[in-house]
Short mmCIF file of C-alpha atoms in Angstrom, two decimals:
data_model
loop_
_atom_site.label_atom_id
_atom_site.label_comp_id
_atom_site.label_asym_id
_atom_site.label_seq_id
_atom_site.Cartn_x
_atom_site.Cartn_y
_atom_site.Cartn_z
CA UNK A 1 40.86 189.46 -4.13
CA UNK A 2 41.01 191.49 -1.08
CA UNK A 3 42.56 189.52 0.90
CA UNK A 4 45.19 188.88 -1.50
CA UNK A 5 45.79 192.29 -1.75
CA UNK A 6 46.10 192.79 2.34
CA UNK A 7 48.85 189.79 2.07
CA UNK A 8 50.97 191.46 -0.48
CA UNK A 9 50.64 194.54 1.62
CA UNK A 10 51.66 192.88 4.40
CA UNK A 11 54.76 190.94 2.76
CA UNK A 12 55.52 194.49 1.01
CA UNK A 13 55.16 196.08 4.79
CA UNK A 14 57.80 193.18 6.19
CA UNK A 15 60.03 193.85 3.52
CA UNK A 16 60.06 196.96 4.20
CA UNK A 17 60.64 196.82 7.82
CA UNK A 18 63.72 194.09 6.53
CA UNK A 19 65.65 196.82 4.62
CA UNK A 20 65.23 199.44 6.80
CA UNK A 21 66.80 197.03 9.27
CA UNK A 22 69.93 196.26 7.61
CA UNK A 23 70.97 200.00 7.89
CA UNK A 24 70.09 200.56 11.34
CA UNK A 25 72.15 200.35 14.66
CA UNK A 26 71.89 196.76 15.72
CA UNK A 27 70.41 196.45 19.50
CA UNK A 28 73.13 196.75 21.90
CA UNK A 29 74.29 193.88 23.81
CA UNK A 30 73.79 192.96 27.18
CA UNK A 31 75.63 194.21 30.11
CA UNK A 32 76.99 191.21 31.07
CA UNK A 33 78.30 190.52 27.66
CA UNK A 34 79.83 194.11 26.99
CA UNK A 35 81.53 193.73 30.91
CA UNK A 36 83.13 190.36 29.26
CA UNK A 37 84.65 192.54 26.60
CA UNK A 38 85.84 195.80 28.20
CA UNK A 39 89.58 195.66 28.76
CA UNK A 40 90.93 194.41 32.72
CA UNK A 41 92.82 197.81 33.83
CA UNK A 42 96.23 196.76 34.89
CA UNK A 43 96.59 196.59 38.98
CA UNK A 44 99.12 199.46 40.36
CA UNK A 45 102.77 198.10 40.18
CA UNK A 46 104.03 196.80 43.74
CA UNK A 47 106.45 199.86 45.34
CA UNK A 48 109.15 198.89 47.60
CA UNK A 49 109.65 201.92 49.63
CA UNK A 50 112.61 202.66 51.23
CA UNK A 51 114.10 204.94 54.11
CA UNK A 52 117.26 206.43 54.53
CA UNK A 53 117.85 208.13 58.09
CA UNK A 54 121.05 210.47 58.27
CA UNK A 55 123.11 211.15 61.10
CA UNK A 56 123.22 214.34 63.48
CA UNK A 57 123.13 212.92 67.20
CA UNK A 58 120.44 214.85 69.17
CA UNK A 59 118.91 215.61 66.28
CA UNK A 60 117.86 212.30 65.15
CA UNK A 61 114.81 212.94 67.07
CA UNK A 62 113.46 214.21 64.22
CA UNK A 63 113.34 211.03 62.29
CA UNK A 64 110.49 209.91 64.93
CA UNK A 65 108.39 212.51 63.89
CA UNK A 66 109.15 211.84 60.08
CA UNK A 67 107.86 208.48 60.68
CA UNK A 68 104.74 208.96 62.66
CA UNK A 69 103.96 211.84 59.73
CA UNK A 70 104.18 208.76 57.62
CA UNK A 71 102.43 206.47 59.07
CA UNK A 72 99.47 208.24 59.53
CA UNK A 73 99.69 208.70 55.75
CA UNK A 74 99.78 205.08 54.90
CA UNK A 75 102.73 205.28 54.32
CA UNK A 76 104.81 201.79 55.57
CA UNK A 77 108.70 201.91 54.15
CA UNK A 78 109.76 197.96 53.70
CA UNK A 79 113.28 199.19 53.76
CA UNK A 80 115.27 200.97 56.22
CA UNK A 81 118.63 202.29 56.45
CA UNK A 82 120.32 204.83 59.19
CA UNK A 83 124.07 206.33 59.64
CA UNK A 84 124.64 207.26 63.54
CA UNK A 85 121.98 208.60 64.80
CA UNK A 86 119.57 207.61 62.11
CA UNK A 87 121.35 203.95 62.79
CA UNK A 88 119.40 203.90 66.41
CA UNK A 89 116.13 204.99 65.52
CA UNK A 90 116.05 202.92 62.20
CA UNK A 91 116.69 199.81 64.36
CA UNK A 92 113.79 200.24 66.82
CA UNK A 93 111.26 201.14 64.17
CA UNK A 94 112.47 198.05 62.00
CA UNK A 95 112.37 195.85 64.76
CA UNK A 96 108.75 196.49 65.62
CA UNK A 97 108.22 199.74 67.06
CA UNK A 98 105.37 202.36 65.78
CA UNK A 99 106.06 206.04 65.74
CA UNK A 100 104.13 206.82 68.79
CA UNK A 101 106.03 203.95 70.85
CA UNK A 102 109.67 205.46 69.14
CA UNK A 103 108.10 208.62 70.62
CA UNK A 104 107.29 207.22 74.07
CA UNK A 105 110.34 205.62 73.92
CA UNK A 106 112.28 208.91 73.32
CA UNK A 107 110.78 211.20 75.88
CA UNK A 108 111.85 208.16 78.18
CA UNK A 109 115.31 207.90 77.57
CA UNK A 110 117.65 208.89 79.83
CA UNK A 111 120.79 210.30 78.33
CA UNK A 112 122.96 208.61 81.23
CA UNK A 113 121.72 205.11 79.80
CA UNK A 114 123.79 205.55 77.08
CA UNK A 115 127.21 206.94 78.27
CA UNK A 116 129.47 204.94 79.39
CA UNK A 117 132.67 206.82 80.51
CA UNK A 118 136.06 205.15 79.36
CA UNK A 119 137.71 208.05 81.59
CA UNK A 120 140.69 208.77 79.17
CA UNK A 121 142.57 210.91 81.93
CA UNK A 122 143.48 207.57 83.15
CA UNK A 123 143.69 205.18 79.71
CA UNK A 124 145.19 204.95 76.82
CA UNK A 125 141.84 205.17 74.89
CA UNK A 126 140.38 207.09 72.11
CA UNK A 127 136.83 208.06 72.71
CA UNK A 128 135.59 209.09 76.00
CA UNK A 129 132.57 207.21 75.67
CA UNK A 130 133.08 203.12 75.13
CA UNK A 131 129.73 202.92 73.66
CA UNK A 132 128.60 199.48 75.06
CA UNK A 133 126.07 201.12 77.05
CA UNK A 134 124.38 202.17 73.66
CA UNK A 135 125.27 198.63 72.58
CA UNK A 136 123.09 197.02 74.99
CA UNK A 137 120.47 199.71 75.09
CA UNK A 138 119.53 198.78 71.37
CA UNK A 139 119.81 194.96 71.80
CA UNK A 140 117.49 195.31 75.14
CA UNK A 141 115.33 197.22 73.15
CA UNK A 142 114.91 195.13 69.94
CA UNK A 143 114.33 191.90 72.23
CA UNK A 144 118.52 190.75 71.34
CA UNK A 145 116.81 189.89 68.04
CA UNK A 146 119.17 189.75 64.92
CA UNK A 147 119.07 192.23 62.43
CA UNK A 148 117.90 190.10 59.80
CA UNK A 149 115.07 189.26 61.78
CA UNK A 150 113.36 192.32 61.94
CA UNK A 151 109.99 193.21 60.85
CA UNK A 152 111.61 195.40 58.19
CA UNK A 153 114.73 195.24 56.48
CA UNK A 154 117.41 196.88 58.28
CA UNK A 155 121.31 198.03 57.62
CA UNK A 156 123.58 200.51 59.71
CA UNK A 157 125.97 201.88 58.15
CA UNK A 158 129.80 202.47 59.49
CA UNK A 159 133.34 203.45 58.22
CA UNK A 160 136.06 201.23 57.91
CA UNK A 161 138.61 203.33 59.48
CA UNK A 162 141.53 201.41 57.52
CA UNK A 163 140.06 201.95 54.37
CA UNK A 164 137.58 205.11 54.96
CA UNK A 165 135.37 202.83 52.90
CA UNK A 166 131.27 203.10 53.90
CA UNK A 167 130.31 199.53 55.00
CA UNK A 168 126.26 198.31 55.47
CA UNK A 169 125.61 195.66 58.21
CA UNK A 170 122.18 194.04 57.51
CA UNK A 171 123.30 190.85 59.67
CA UNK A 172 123.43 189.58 63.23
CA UNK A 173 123.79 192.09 66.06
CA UNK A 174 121.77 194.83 65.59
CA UNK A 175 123.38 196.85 69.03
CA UNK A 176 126.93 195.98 68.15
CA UNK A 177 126.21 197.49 64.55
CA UNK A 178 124.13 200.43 65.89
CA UNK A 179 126.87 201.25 67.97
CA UNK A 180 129.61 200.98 64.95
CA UNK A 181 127.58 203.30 63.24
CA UNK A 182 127.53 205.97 65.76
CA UNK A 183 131.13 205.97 66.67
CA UNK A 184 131.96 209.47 66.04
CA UNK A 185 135.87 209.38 66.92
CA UNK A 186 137.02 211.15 69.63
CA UNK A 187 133.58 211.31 71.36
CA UNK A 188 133.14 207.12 71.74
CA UNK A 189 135.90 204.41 71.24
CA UNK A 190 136.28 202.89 67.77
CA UNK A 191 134.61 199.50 67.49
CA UNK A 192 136.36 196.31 66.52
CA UNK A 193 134.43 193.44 64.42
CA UNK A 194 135.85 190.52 63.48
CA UNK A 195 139.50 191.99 62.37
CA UNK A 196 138.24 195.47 61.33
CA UNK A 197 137.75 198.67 62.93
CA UNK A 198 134.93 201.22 62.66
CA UNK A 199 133.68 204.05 63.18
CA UNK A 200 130.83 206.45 62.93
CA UNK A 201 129.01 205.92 59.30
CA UNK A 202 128.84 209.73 58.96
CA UNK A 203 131.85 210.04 57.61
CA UNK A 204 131.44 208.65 53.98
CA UNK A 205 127.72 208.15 54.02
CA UNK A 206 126.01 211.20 56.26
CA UNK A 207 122.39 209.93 54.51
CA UNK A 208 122.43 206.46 52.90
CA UNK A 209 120.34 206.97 50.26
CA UNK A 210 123.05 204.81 47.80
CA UNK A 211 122.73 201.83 50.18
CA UNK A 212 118.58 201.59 50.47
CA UNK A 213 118.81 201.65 46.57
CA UNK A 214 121.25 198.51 46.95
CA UNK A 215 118.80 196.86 49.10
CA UNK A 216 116.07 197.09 46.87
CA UNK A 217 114.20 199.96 47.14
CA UNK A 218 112.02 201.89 44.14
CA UNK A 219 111.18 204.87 45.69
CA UNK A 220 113.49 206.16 48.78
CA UNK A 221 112.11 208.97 51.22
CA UNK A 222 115.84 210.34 52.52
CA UNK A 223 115.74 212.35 55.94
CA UNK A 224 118.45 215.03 56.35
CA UNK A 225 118.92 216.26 60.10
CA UNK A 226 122.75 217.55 59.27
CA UNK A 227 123.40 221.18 60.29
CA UNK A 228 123.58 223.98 58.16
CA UNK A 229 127.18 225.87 59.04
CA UNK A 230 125.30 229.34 59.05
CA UNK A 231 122.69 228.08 61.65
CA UNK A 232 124.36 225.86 64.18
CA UNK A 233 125.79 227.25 67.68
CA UNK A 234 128.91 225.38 69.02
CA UNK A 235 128.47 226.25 71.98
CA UNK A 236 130.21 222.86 73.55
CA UNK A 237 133.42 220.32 72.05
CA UNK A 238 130.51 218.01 70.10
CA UNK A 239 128.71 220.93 68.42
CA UNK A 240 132.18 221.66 66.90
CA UNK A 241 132.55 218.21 66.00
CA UNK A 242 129.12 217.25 64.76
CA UNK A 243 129.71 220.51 62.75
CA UNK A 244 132.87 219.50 61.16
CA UNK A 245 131.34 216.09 59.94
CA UNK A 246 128.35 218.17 58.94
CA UNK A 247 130.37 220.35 56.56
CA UNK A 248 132.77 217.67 55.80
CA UNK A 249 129.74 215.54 54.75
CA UNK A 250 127.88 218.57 52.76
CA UNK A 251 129.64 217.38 49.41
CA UNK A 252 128.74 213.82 49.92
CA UNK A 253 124.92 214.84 50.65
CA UNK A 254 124.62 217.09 47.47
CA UNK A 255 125.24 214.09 44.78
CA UNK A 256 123.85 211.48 47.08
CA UNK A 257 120.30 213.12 48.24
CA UNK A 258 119.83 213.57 44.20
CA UNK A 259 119.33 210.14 43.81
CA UNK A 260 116.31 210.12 46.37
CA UNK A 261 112.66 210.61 45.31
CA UNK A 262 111.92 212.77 48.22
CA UNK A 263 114.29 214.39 50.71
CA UNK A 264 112.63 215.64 53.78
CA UNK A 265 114.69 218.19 55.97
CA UNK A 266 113.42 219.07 59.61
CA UNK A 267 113.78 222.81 60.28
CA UNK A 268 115.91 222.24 63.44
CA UNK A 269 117.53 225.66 63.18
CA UNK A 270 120.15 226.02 65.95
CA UNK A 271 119.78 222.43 67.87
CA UNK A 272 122.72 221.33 68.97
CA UNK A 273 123.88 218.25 68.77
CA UNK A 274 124.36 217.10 72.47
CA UNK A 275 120.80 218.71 73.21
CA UNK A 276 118.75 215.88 74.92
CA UNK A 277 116.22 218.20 75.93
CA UNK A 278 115.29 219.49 72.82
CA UNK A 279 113.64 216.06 71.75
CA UNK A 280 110.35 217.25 71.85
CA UNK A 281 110.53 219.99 69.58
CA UNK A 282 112.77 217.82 66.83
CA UNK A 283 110.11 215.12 66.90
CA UNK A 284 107.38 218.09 66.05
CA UNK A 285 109.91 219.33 63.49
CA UNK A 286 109.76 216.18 62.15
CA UNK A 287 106.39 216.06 61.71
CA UNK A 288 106.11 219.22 60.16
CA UNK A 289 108.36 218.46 57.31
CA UNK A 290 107.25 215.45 56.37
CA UNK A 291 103.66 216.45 56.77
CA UNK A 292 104.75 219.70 54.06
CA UNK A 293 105.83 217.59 51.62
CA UNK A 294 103.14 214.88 51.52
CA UNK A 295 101.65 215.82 48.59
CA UNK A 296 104.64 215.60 46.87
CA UNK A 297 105.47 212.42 48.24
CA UNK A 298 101.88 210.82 47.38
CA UNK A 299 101.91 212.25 43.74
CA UNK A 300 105.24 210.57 42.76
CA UNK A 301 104.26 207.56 44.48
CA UNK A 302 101.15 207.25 42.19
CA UNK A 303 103.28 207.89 39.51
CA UNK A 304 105.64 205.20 39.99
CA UNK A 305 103.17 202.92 40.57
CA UNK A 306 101.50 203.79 37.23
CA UNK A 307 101.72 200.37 34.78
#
């Protein structure tokens, strides 16, 4: 009898213990099995980062320091694009060169390398300046590699002088393009390719943010070294010049730079254009500015690279 009653106590007791089951949380599940379930987050979407260098002569120095501000960010464009000035150093750093070996490379150059005196006194011609000296300076410094070999996409851009259209060379030459693209008329000799003539890209495209976005680019970093007409001396025939395009060129900028993601400006203040020995302090400038707005330029990137 008593052990009958134990066993009904017992079956009563697992009964018990079977209801109360059916209303409690079940155990959870392994780890491994609740890691199968949990959602993959979606990788960051690929970036194509683009550059756009503007034009300003002497102060184009600045773009070196814009890049080695970059760099030490992380911060690797895939494309690049320059207009005169922005033309030469765009074509060294696409070609292979870091921003401490564009710097190196800057402090080196000697401005007589580059001029190449077409004496006009004594010729019918209408730069004083030829600009094949510049021509070969670039191709001895890119190795005479072709543009389209570069580590990094490249384009110059230039001005058909027929049609005052803006024109982007991403092919062949890279010093005979350079050169086209920094053919500011009057100061070097128009440049003939193939049955065209051109001249400096400056005139229709000052920064060529319109023409990185052609090549492919998602997010384009634009670098504005043009002079501000209530800053710049003219103390010399180029200043006046440079400062012409520059306020010539001041329309163009204000639509086109809106189309960039960031626009970094150097504060080069009163640099002329035709001052070599100012290099130093434009590469710093350079630096400076991009380094103020790398928070901004981090921030957007994240965001565009959100899925």
């Amino acid at each position: 009898m008593l052990s009958r009653r134990t066993s009904l106590i017992s079956l009563g007791a697992l009964a018990a213990l079977a209801i109360a089951g059916c209303g409690s949380t079940p155990p959870p599940a392994p780890a491994a099995v609740q890691a199968a379930v949990q959602p993959t987050p979606a990788p960051p979407k690929k970036i194509k980062i683009g550059l756009a260098l503007g034009g300003g002569a002497a102060r184009g120095f600045a773009h070196i320091g814009v890049i080695k501000a970059l760099e030490a960010q992380g911060i690797f464009p895939e494309i690049v694009v320059g207009t005169s000035a922005g033309s030469v150093v765009g074509a060294l750093y696409a070609s292979g060169y870091n921003g401490f070996t564009l710097q190196r490379t800057a402090m080196e150059m000697d401005e007589a390398t580059i001029s190449d005196w077409a004496l006009p006194l004594f010729s019918r011609s209408s730069g004083v300046l030829k600009g094949e000296a510049l021509q070969n300076y670039v191709n001895k410094a890119v190795g005479n590699v072709p543009m389209e070999r570069f580590k990094i996409r490249f384009g110059a851009v230039a001005t058909d002088i027929r049609t005052g259209e803006a024109v982007l060379f991403n092919k062949g030459n890279a010093g005979l393009a350079v050169r086209a693209s920094s053919s500011v008329p009057s100061v070097f000799q128009p440049v003939k390719i193939g049955a065209k003539t051109y001249v400096d890209g400056g005139l229709v495209a000052p920064v060529p943010v319109k023409f990185v976005r052609e090549m492919g680019a998602d997010f384009i970093i634009a670098v504005n070294i043009s002079t501000q007409a209530d800053t710049q001396a003219t103390t010399s025939s180029l200043d006046v010049l440079m400062q012409t395009f520059s306020i010539m060129g001041q329309r163009i900028n204000h639509f086109e730079l809106k189309e960039a993601d960031i626009v970094i400006t150097p504060a080069l203040g009163k640099m002329g254009s035709a001052d070599f020995n100012g290099r130093n302090l434009a590469i710093l400038a350079g630096e400076q500015a991009a380094a103020s707005v790398m928070p901004q330029i981090k921030a957007r990137l994240r965001a565009k690279q959100q899925p």
